[in-house]
Amino acid sequence: MEMIFRSLPMSNSESRTGSPTEVMVSTMHLRSSELPDYGIPVVADRLPNVSSKNFYQLTDDKFDQDVDTASVQLDHIFSDKVSLRSQIMYTNADVHASPSRPDVTNPTSVTTATPHADVVIIRNRRDRNQEDTALFNQTDLTVKFDTASLQHTL
């Protein structure tokens, strides 16, 4: 798995000394290439008495994904009572998966008394190529005030 994360404050030189506005830009890239393992096949609602070290999938199974995310966050303080935060985020996820799940060929005829030698396990391939893209935005205006002895934050 490879993951790259970068975050960079993009504010003027006065931001650390009291500037009311700050901008933060962040990016992330994630790449993974994995061999999925769906585990031991269940027979008659029970796990068979086999070694957990056995591998029941196909050796060319895969689960590859690339995820890219970028975000910009703007913070502005109008006063000690009023502030604004706005954040926008873009995400793109590209998944190529080709796992094979072990299944029993005829699960209704297999019982707990069926000898393991009579149980036939097949591998069902479940290919998936999927791309998801999303754009999110959230803006918050925070206002603090008092009424009599009660403090409020909206």
CSV table of N, CA and C in Angstrom, one decimal:
chain,number,residue,atom,x,y,z
A,1,MET,N,0.8,-1.2,0.0
A,1,MET,CA,0.0,0.0,0.0
A,1,MET,C,0.9,1.2,0.0
A,2,GLU,N,0.5,2.2,-0.8
A,2,GLU,CA,1.3,3.4,-0.9
A,2,GLU,C,0.3,4.6,-0.5
A,3,MET,N,0.7,5.4,0.4
A,3,MET,CA,-0.1,6.6,0.7
A,3,MET,C,0.7,7.8,0.8
A,4,ILE,N,0.3,8.9,0.1
A,4,ILE,CA,1.0,10.1,0.1
A,4,ILE,C,0.0,11.2,0.6
A,5,PHE,N,0.4,11.9,1.7
A,5,PHE,CA,-0.5,12.9,2.2
A,5,PHE,C,0.3,14.2,2.3
A,6,ARG,N,-0.3,15.3,1.8
A,6,ARG,CA,0.4,16.6,1.9
A,6,ARG,C,-0.7,17.6,2.4
A,7,SER,N,-0.2,18.5,3.3
A,7,SER,CA,-1.0,19.5,3.9
A,7,SER,C,-0.2,20.8,3.9
A,8,LEU,N,-0.7,21.9,3.4
A,8,LEU,CA,0.1,23.1,3.3
A,8,LEU,C,-0.8,24.3,3.7
A,9,PRO,N,-0.4,25.0,4.7
A,9,PRO,CA,-1.1,26.3,5.0
A,9,PRO,C,-0.8,27.3,4.0
A,10,MET,N,-1.9,27.9,3.5
A,10,MET,CA,-1.7,28.9,2.4
A,10,MET,C,-2.2,30.3,2.9
A,11,SER,N,-1.7,30.7,4.0
A,11,SER,CA,-2.1,32.0,4.5
A,11,SER,C,-0.9,33.0,4.5
A,12,ASN,N,-1.3,34.3,4.6
A,12,ASN,CA,-0.2,35.3,4.5
A,12,ASN,C,0.7,35.2,5.7
A,13,SER,N,1.8,35.9,5.7
A,13,SER,CA,2.8,35.7,6.7
A,13,SER,C,2.4,36.2,8.1
A,14,GLU,N,1.3,36.9,8.1
A,14,GLU,CA,0.8,37.4,9.4
A,14,GLU,C,-0.1,36.4,10.1
A,15,SER,N,-0.5,35.3,9.5
A,15,SER,CA,-1.5,34.4,10.0
A,15,SER,C,-1.1,33.8,11.4
A,16,ARG,N,0.2,33.6,11.6
A,16,ARG,CA,0.6,33.1,12.9
A,16,ARG,C,0.7,34.2,14.0
A,17,THR,N,0.5,35.4,13.6
A,17,THR,CA,0.6,36.5,14.5
A,17,THR,C,-0.7,37.3,14.6
A,18,GLY,N,-1.8,36.6,14.2
A,18,GLY,CA,-3.1,37.2,14.5
A,18,GLY,C,-3.9,37.6,13.2
A,19,SER,N,-3.5,37.2,12.0
A,19,SER,CA,-4.4,37.4,10.9
A,19,SER,C,-5.7,36.7,11.0
A,20,PRO,N,-6.8,37.3,10.6
A,20,PRO,CA,-8.1,36.7,10.8
A,20,PRO,C,-8.4,35.6,9.8
A,21,THR,N,-7.6,35.5,8.7
A,21,THR,CA,-8.0,34.6,7.7
A,21,THR,C,-6.9,33.5,7.5
A,22,GLU,N,-7.2,32.3,7.4
A,22,GLU,CA,-6.3,31.2,7.1
A,22,GLU,C,-6.9,30.3,6.1
A,23,VAL,N,-6.0,29.8,5.2
A,23,VAL,CA,-6.5,28.8,4.2
A,23,VAL,C,-5.5,27.6,4.3
A,24,MET,N,-6.1,26.4,4.3
A,24,MET,CA,-5.4,25.2,4.3
A,24,MET,C,-5.7,24.3,3.1
A,25,VAL,N,-4.7,23.9,2.4
A,25,VAL,CA,-4.9,23.0,1.2
A,25,VAL,C,-4.3,21.7,1.6
A,26,SER,N,-5.0,20.6,1.3
A,26,SER,CA,-4.6,19.2,1.6
A,26,SER,C,-4.8,18.3,0.4
A,27,THR,N,-3.9,17.4,0.2
A,27,THR,CA,-4.1,16.4,-0.8
A,27,THR,C,-3.7,15.0,-0.2
A,28,MET,N,-4.3,14.0,-0.8
A,28,MET,CA,-4.0,12.6,-0.4
A,28,MET,C,-4.1,11.7,-1.6
A,29,HIS,N,-3.1,10.8,-1.7
A,29,HIS,CA,-3.2,9.8,-2.8
A,29,HIS,C,-3.0,8.4,-2.1
A,30,LEU,N,-3.9,7.5,-2.3
A,30,LEU,CA,-3.7,6.1,-1.7
A,30,LEU,C,-3.8,5.1,-2.9
A,31,ARG,N,-2.8,4.3,-2.9
A,31,ARG,CA,-2.8,3.2,-3.9
A,31,ARG,C,-2.6,1.9,-3.1
A,32,SER,N,-3.4,0.9,-3.4
A,32,SER,CA,-3.3,-0.4,-2.8
A,32,SER,C,-3.5,-1.5,-3.8
A,33,SER,N,-2.8,-2.6,-3.7
A,33,SER,CA,-2.9,-3.7,-4.5
A,33,SER,C,-2.9,-4.9,-3.6
A,34,GLU,N,-4.0,-5.6,-3.4
A,34,GLU,CA,-4.1,-6.6,-2.4
A,34,GLU,C,-4.7,-7.9,-3.0
A,35,LEU,N,-4.4,-9.0,-2.3
A,35,LEU,CA,-5.0,-10.3,-2.6
A,35,LEU,C,-6.1,-10.6,-1.6
A,36,PRO,N,-7.3,-10.5,-2.0
A,36,PRO,CA,-8.4,-10.8,-1.0
A,36,PRO,C,-8.5,-12.2,-0.6
A,37,ASP,N,-8.9,-12.4,0.6
A,37,ASP,CA,-9.1,-13.7,1.2
A,37,ASP,C,-10.5,-13.8,1.9
A,38,TYR,N,-11.4,-14.5,1.3
A,38,TYR,CA,-12.7,-14.6,1.8
A,38,TYR,C,-12.9,-15.7,2.9
A,39,GLY,N,-11.8,-16.3,3.2
A,39,GLY,CA,-11.8,-17.3,4.3
A,39,GLY,C,-12.2,-18.7,4.0
A,40,ILE,N,-12.5,-19.4,5.0
A,40,ILE,CA,-12.9,-20.8,4.8
A,40,ILE,C,-14.4,-20.9,4.4
A,41,PRO,N,-14.7,-21.8,3.4
A,41,PRO,CA,-16.1,-21.9,3.0
A,41,PRO,C,-16.9,-22.5,4.2
A,42,VAL,N,-18.1,-22.0,4.3
A,42,VAL,CA,-19.0,-22.5,5.4
A,42,VAL,C,-19.8,-23.7,4.7
A,43,VAL,N,-19.9,-24.8,5.4
A,43,VAL,CA,-20.6,-26.0,5.0
A,43,VAL,C,-21.7,-26.3,6.0
A,44,ALA,N,-23.0,-26.3,5.5
A,44,ALA,CA,-24.1,-26.6,6.4
A,44,ALA,C,-24.1,-25.7,7.7
A,45,ASP,N,-23.9,-24.5,7.4
A,45,ASP,CA,-23.9,-23.5,8.5
A,45,ASP,C,-22.8,-23.7,9.6
A,46,ARG,N,-21.8,-24.4,9.2
A,46,ARG,CA,-20.6,-24.6,10.1
A,46,ARG,C,-19.3,-24.5,9.3
A,47,LEU,N,-18.3,-24.2,10.1
A,47,LEU,CA,-17.0,-24.3,9.5
A,47,LEU,C,-16.5,-25.7,9.4
A,48,PRO,N,-16.0,-26.1,8.3
A,48,PRO,CA,-15.4,-27.5,8.2
A,48,PRO,C,-14.2,-27.6,9.0
A,49,ASN,N,-13.8,-28.8,9.3
A,49,ASN,CA,-12.6,-29.1,10.1
A,49,ASN,C,-11.4,-29.2,9.2
A,50,VAL,N,-11.0,-28.0,8.8
A,50,VAL,CA,-9.8,-28.0,7.9
A,50,VAL,C,-8.9,-26.9,8.4
A,51,SER,N,-7.7,-26.9,7.9
A,51,SER,CA,-6.6,-26.0,8.4
A,51,SER,C,-7.0,-24.6,8.0
A,52,SER,N,-6.8,-23.7,8.9
A,52,SER,CA,-7.1,-22.3,8.6
A,52,SER,C,-6.0,-21.7,7.7
A,53,LYS,N,-4.9,-22.5,7.5
A,53,LYS,CA,-3.8,-22.0,6.6
A,53,LYS,C,-4.1,-22.3,5.1
A,54,ASN,N,-5.2,-23.1,4.8
A,54,ASN,CA,-5.6,-23.4,3.4
A,54,ASN,C,-6.0,-22.1,2.8
A,55,PHE,N,-5.8,-22.0,1.5
A,55,PHE,CA,-6.2,-20.8,0.7
A,55,PHE,C,-7.2,-21.3,-0.3
A,56,TYR,N,-8.4,-20.8,-0.2
A,56,TYR,CA,-9.5,-21.3,-1.1
A,56,TYR,C,-9.8,-20.4,-2.2
A,57,GLN,N,-9.2,-19.3,-2.4
A,57,GLN,CA,-9.4,-18.4,-3.5
A,57,GLN,C,-8.5,-18.8,-4.7
A,58,LEU,N,-8.6,-18.0,-5.8
A,58,LEU,CA,-7.7,-18.2,-6.9
A,58,LEU,C,-6.5,-17.3,-6.8
A,59,THR,N,-5.3,-17.7,-7.2
A,59,THR,CA,-4.1,-16.9,-7.1
A,59,THR,C,-4.1,-15.6,-7.9
A,60,ASP,N,-5.0,-15.5,-8.9
A,60,ASP,CA,-5.1,-14.3,-9.7
A,60,ASP,C,-6.2,-13.3,-9.2
A,61,ASP,N,-6.7,-13.6,-8.0
A,61,ASP,CA,-7.7,-12.7,-7.4
A,61,ASP,C,-7.0,-11.4,-7.1
A,62,LYS,N,-7.7,-10.3,-7.2
A,62,LYS,CA,-7.1,-9.0,-6.9
A,62,LYS,C,-8.1,-8.0,-6.3
A,63,PHE,N,-7.6,-7.0,-5.6
A,63,PHE,CA,-8.3,-5.9,-5.2
A,63,PHE,C,-7.4,-4.7,-5.2
A,64,ASP,N,-7.5,-3.9,-6.3
A,64,ASP,CA,-6.6,-2.8,-6.6
A,64,ASP,C,-7.5,-1.5,-6.5
A,65,GLN,N,-6.9,-0.5,-5.8
A,65,GLN,CA,-7.7,0.7,-5.7
A,65,GLN,C,-6.7,1.9,-5.7
A,66,ASP,N,-7.2,3.0,-6.3
A,66,ASP,CA,-6.5,4.3,-6.3
A,66,ASP,C,-7.5,5.3,-5.8
A,67,VAL,N,-7.1,6.1,-4.7
A,67,VAL,CA,-8.0,7.1,-4.2
A,67,VAL,C,-7.2,8.4,-4.2
A,68,ASP,N,-7.9,9.4,-4.7
A,68,ASP,CA,-7.3,10.8,-4.7
A,68,ASP,C,-8.3,11.7,-4.0
A,69,THR,N,-7.7,12.5,-3.1
A,69,THR,CA,-8.6,13.5,-2.4
A,69,THR,C,-7.8,14.8,-2.3
A,70,ALA,N,-8.6,15.9,-2.5
A,70,ALA,CA,-8.1,17.2,-2.4
A,70,ALA,C,-9.1,18.1,-1.6
A,71,SER,N,-8.6,18.9,-0.7
A,71,SER,CA,-9.5,19.8,0.0
A,71,SER,C,-8.9,21.1,0.3
A,72,VAL,N,-9.8,22.1,0.4
A,72,VAL,CA,-9.4,23.5,0.7
A,72,VAL,C,-10.3,23.9,1.9
A,73,GLN,N,-9.7,24.4,2.9
A,73,GLN,CA,-10.4,24.9,4.1
A,73,GLN,C,-10.1,26.4,4.3
A,74,LEU,N,-11.1,27.2,4.4
A,74,LEU,CA,-11.0,28.6,4.7
A,74,LEU,C,-11.6,28.9,6.1
A,75,ASP,N,-10.8,29.5,6.9
A,75,ASP,CA,-11.2,30.0,8.2
A,75,ASP,C,-11.1,31.5,8.3
A,76,HIS,N,-12.1,32.2,8.8
A,76,HIS,CA,-12.1,33.6,8.9
A,76,HIS,C,-12.7,34.0,10.3
A,77,ILE,N,-12.0,34.8,11.1
A,77,ILE,CA,-12.5,35.2,12.3
A,77,ILE,C,-12.9,36.7,12.2
A,78,PHE,N,-14.2,37.0,12.3
A,78,PHE,CA,-14.7,38.3,12.2
A,78,PHE,C,-14.5,39.1,13.5
A,79,SER,N,-14.7,38.4,14.6
A,79,SER,CA,-14.6,38.9,15.9
A,79,SER,C,-14.5,37.8,16.9
A,80,ASP,N,-14.3,38.1,18.2
A,80,ASP,CA,-14.3,37.0,19.1
A,80,ASP,C,-15.7,36.3,19.3
A,81,LYS,N,-16.7,36.9,18.6
A,81,LYS,CA,-18.1,36.3,18.7
A,81,LYS,C,-18.5,35.7,17.4
A,82,VAL,N,-17.9,36.0,16.2
A,82,VAL,CA,-18.4,35.6,14.9
A,82,VAL,C,-17.2,35.0,14.1
A,83,SER,N,-17.4,33.8,13.6
A,83,SER,CA,-16.3,33.2,12.8
A,83,SER,C,-17.0,32.4,11.6
A,84,LEU,N,-16.2,32.2,10.6
A,84,LEU,CA,-16.7,31.4,9.4
A,84,LEU,C,-15.7,30.4,9.0
A,85,ARG,N,-16.2,29.2,8.7
A,85,ARG,CA,-15.3,28.1,8.2
A,85,ARG,C,-16.0,27.5,7.0
A,86,SER,N,-15.3,27.4,5.9
A,86,SER,CA,-15.8,26.8,4.7
A,86,SER,C,-14.8,25.8,4.2
A,87,GLN,N,-15.3,24.6,3.9
A,87,GLN,CA,-14.4,23.5,3.4
A,87,GLN,C,-15.0,22.8,2.2
A,88,ILE,N,-14.2,22.6,1.2
A,88,ILE,CA,-14.7,21.9,0.0
A,88,ILE,C,-13.7,20.7,-0.2
A,89,MET,N,-14.3,19.6,-0.6
A,89,MET,CA,-13.4,18.4,-0.8
A,89,MET,C,-13.9,17.6,-2.0
A,90,TYR,N,-12.9,17.3,-2.8
A,90,TYR,CA,-13.1,16.4,-4.0
A,90,TYR,C,-12.4,15.1,-3.8
A,91,THR,N,-13.1,14.0,-4.1
A,91,THR,CA,-12.6,12.7,-4.0
A,91,THR,C,-12.9,11.8,-5.2
A,92,ASN,N,-11.9,11.1,-5.7
A,92,ASN,CA,-12.1,10.1,-6.7
A,92,ASN,C,-11.5,8.8,-6.3
A,93,ALA,N,-12.3,7.7,-6.4
A,93,ALA,CA,-11.9,6.4,-6.0
A,93,ALA,C,-12.1,5.5,-7.2
A,94,ASP,N,-11.1,4.8,-7.6
A,94,ASP,CA,-11.1,3.9,-8.7
A,94,ASP,C,-10.7,2.5,-8.2
A,95,VAL,N,-11.7,1.5,-8.3
A,95,VAL,CA,-11.5,0.2,-7.7
A,95,VAL,C,-11.6,-0.8,-8.9
A,96,HIS,N,-10.7,-1.7,-8.9
A,96,HIS,CA,-10.7,-2.9,-9.8
A,96,HIS,C,-10.5,-4.1,-8.9
A,97,ALA,N,-11.6,-4.9,-8.8
A,97,ALA,CA,-11.6,-6.0,-8.0
A,97,ALA,C,-12.0,-7.3,-8.7
A,98,SER,N,-11.4,-8.4,-8.4
A,98,SER,CA,-11.7,-9.6,-9.0
A,98,SER,C,-11.5,-10.8,-8.0
A,99,PRO,N,-12.3,-10.8,-7.0
A,99,PRO,CA,-12.2,-11.8,-6.0
A,99,PRO,C,-13.0,-13.1,-6.3
A,100,SER,N,-12.6,-14.2,-5.8
A,100,SER,CA,-13.4,-15.4,-6.0
A,100,SER,C,-13.8,-15.9,-4.6
A,101,ARG,N,-15.1,-16.0,-4.4
A,101,ARG,CA,-15.5,-16.5,-3.1
A,101,ARG,C,-15.8,-18.0,-3.2
A,102,PRO,N,-15.3,-18.8,-2.2
A,102,PRO,CA,-15.6,-20.2,-2.2
A,102,PRO,C,-17.1,-20.5,-1.8
A,103,ASP,N,-17.8,-21.3,-2.6
A,103,ASP,CA,-19.2,-21.7,-2.3
A,103,ASP,C,-19.3,-23.2,-2.4
A,104,VAL,N,-20.3,-23.7,-1.8
A,104,VAL,CA,-20.7,-25.1,-1.9
A,104,VAL,C,-21.6,-25.2,-3.1
A,105,THR,N,-21.4,-26.3,-4.0
A,105,THR,CA,-22.2,-26.4,-5.2
A,105,THR,C,-23.6,-26.6,-4.9
A,106,ASN,N,-24.0,-27.4,-3.9
A,106,ASN,CA,-25.4,-27.6,-3.6
A,106,ASN,C,-25.6,-27.5,-2.1
A,107,PRO,N,-25.7,-26.3,-1.6
A,107,PRO,CA,-25.7,-26.2,-0.1
A,107,PRO,C,-27.0,-26.8,0.5
A,108,THR,N,-28.1,-27.0,-0.2
A,108,THR,CA,-29.3,-27.6,0.5
A,108,THR,C,-29.1,-29.1,0.7
A,109,SER,N,-28.3,-29.7,0.0
A,109,SER,CA,-28.1,-31.2,0.2
A,109,SER,C,-27.0,-31.5,1.1
A,110,VAL,N,-26.3,-30.6,1.5
A,110,VAL,CA,-25.1,-30.8,2.4
A,110,VAL,C,-25.6,-30.6,3.9
A,111,THR,N,-25.3,-31.6,4.7
A,111,THR,CA,-25.6,-31.5,6.1
A,111,THR,C,-24.3,-31.6,6.9
A,112,THR,N,-24.5,-31.5,8.2
A,112,THR,CA,-23.3,-31.6,9.1
A,112,THR,C,-22.8,-33.1,9.0
A,113,ALA,N,-23.6,-34.0,8.6
A,113,ALA,CA,-23.2,-35.4,8.6
A,113,ALA,C,-22.5,-35.8,7.2
A,114,THR,N,-22.6,-34.9,6.2
A,114,THR,CA,-22.0,-35.1,4.9
A,114,THR,C,-20.5,-35.2,5.1
A,115,PRO,N,-19.9,-36.3,4.6
A,115,PRO,CA,-18.4,-36.4,4.6
A,115,PRO,C,-17.8,-35.3,3.8
A,116,HIS,N,-16.7,-34.7,4.3
A,116,HIS,CA,-16.0,-33.6,3.5
A,116,HIS,C,-15.6,-34.0,2.1
A,117,ALA,N,-15.3,-35.3,1.9
A,117,ALA,CA,-14.9,-35.8,0.6
A,117,ALA,C,-16.1,-35.7,-0.4
A,118,ASP,N,-17.3,-35.6,0.1
A,118,ASP,CA,-18.5,-35.5,-0.8
A,118,ASP,C,-19.0,-34.1,-1.0
A,119,VAL,N,-18.3,-33.1,-0.4
A,119,VAL,CA,-18.7,-31.7,-0.6
A,119,VAL,C,-17.8,-31.1,-1.6
A,120,VAL,N,-18.4,-30.5,-2.6
A,120,VAL,CA,-17.7,-29.9,-3.8
A,120,VAL,C,-17.7,-28.4,-3.6
A,121,ILE,N,-16.5,-27.8,-3.5
A,121,ILE,CA,-16.4,-26.3,-3.4
A,121,ILE,C,-16.1,-25.7,-4.7
A,122,ILE,N,-16.8,-24.7,-5.1
A,122,ILE,CA,-16.5,-24.0,-6.3
A,122,ILE,C,-16.1,-22.6,-6.0
A,123,ARG,N,-15.6,-21.9,-6.9
A,123,ARG,CA,-15.2,-20.5,-6.7
A,123,ARG,C,-15.9,-19.6,-7.6
A,124,ASN,N,-16.7,-18.7,-7.1
A,124,ASN,CA,-17.5,-17.8,-7.9
A,124,ASN,C,-16.7,-16.5,-8.0
A,125,ARG,N,-16.4,-16.1,-9.3
A,125,ARG,CA,-15.7,-14.9,-9.5
A,125,ARG,C,-16.7,-13.7,-9.5
A,126,ARG,N,-16.3,-12.6,-8.8
A,126,ARG,CA,-17.2,-11.5,-8.7
A,126,ARG,C,-16.3,-10.2,-9.1
A,127,ASP,N,-16.3,-10.0,-10.4
A,127,ASP,CA,-15.5,-8.9,-11.0
A,127,ASP,C,-16.2,-7.6,-10.7
A,128,ARG,N,-15.5,-6.6,-10.4
A,128,ARG,CA,-16.0,-5.3,-10.2
A,128,ARG,C,-15.0,-4.2,-10.6
A,129,ASN,N,-15.5,-3.3,-11.5
A,129,ASN,CA,-14.7,-2.1,-11.9
A,129,ASN,C,-15.6,-1.0,-11.6
A,130,GLN,N,-15.2,-0.1,-10.7
A,130,GLN,CA,-16.0,1.0,-10.2
A,130,GLN,C,-15.2,2.2,-10.0
A,131,GLU,N,-15.8,3.3,-10.4
A,131,GLU,CA,-15.2,4.6,-10.2
A,131,GLU,C,-16.3,5.5,-9.5
A,132,ASP,N,-15.9,6.1,-8.4
A,132,ASP,CA,-16.7,7.0,-7.6
A,132,ASP,C,-16.1,8.3,-7.5
A,133,THR,N,-16.9,9.3,-7.8
A,133,THR,CA,-16.4,10.7,-7.7
A,133,THR,C,-17.4,11.5,-6.8
A,134,ALA,N,-16.8,12.3,-5.9
A,134,ALA,CA,-17.7,13.1,-5.1
A,134,ALA,C,-17.1,14.5,-4.8
A,135,LEU,N,-18.0,15.4,-4.6
A,135,LEU,CA,-17.6,16.8,-4.3
A,135,LEU,C,-18.5,17.2,-3.1
A,136,PHE,N,-17.9,17.6,-2.1
A,136,PHE,CA,-18.6,18.0,-0.8
A,136,PHE,C,-18.2,19.4,-0.5
A,137,ASN,N,-19.2,20.1,0.1
A,137,ASN,CA,-18.9,21.5,0.6
A,137,ASN,C,-19.7,21.6,1.9
A,138,GLN,N,-19.0,22.2,2.9
A,138,GLN,CA,-19.7,22.6,4.2
A,138,GLN,C,-19.2,23.9,4.6
A,139,THR,N,-20.2,24.8,4.9
A,139,THR,CA,-19.9,26.1,5.4
A,139,THR,C,-20.6,26.3,6.7
A,140,ASP,N,-19.8,26.8,7.7
A,140,ASP,CA,-20.3,27.0,9.1
A,140,ASP,C,-20.1,28.4,9.5
A,141,LEU,N,-21.1,29.1,9.9
A,141,LEU,CA,-21.0,30.4,10.5
A,141,LEU,C,-21.3,30.2,12.0
A,142,THR,N,-20.4,30.6,12.8
A,142,THR,CA,-20.6,30.4,14.3
A,142,THR,C,-20.7,31.8,14.9
A,143,VAL,N,-21.8,31.9,15.7
A,143,VAL,CA,-22.1,33.2,16.4
A,143,VAL,C,-22.3,32.9,17.9
A,144,LYS,N,-21.5,33.6,18.7
A,144,LYS,CA,-21.6,33.4,20.1
A,144,LYS,C,-22.3,34.7,20.7
A,145,PHE,N,-23.2,34.5,21.7
A,145,PHE,CA,-23.8,35.6,22.3
A,145,PHE,C,-24.4,35.2,23.7
A,146,ASP,N,-24.7,36.2,24.5
A,146,ASP,CA,-25.3,36.0,25.8
A,146,ASP,C,-26.6,36.6,25.9
A,147,THR,N,-27.6,35.9,26.6
A,147,THR,CA,-28.8,36.6,26.9
A,147,THR,C,-29.0,36.3,28.4
A,148,ALA,N,-29.0,37.4,29.1
A,148,ALA,CA,-29.0,37.3,30.6
A,148,ALA,C,-27.8,36.5,31.1
A,149,SER,N,-28.0,35.5,31.8
A,149,SER,CA,-26.8,34.7,32.3
A,149,SER,C,-26.6,33.4,31.4
A,150,LEU,N,-27.3,33.3,30.3
A,150,LEU,CA,-27.1,32.2,29.4
A,150,LEU,C,-26.2,32.5,28.2
A,151,GLN,N,-25.3,31.5,28.0
A,151,GLN,CA,-24.4,31.7,26.8
A,151,GLN,C,-24.8,30.8,25.7
A,152,HIS,N,-24.8,31.4,24.5
A,152,HIS,CA,-25.3,30.7,23.3
A,152,HIS,C,-24.2,30.6,22.2
A,153,THR,N,-24.2,29.5,21.5
A,153,THR,CA,-23.3,29.3,20.4
A,153,THR,C,-24.2,28.7,19.2
A,154,LEU,N,-24.3,29.5,18.2
A,154,LEU,CA,-25.1,29.1,17.0
A,154,LEU,C,-24.2,28.8,15.9
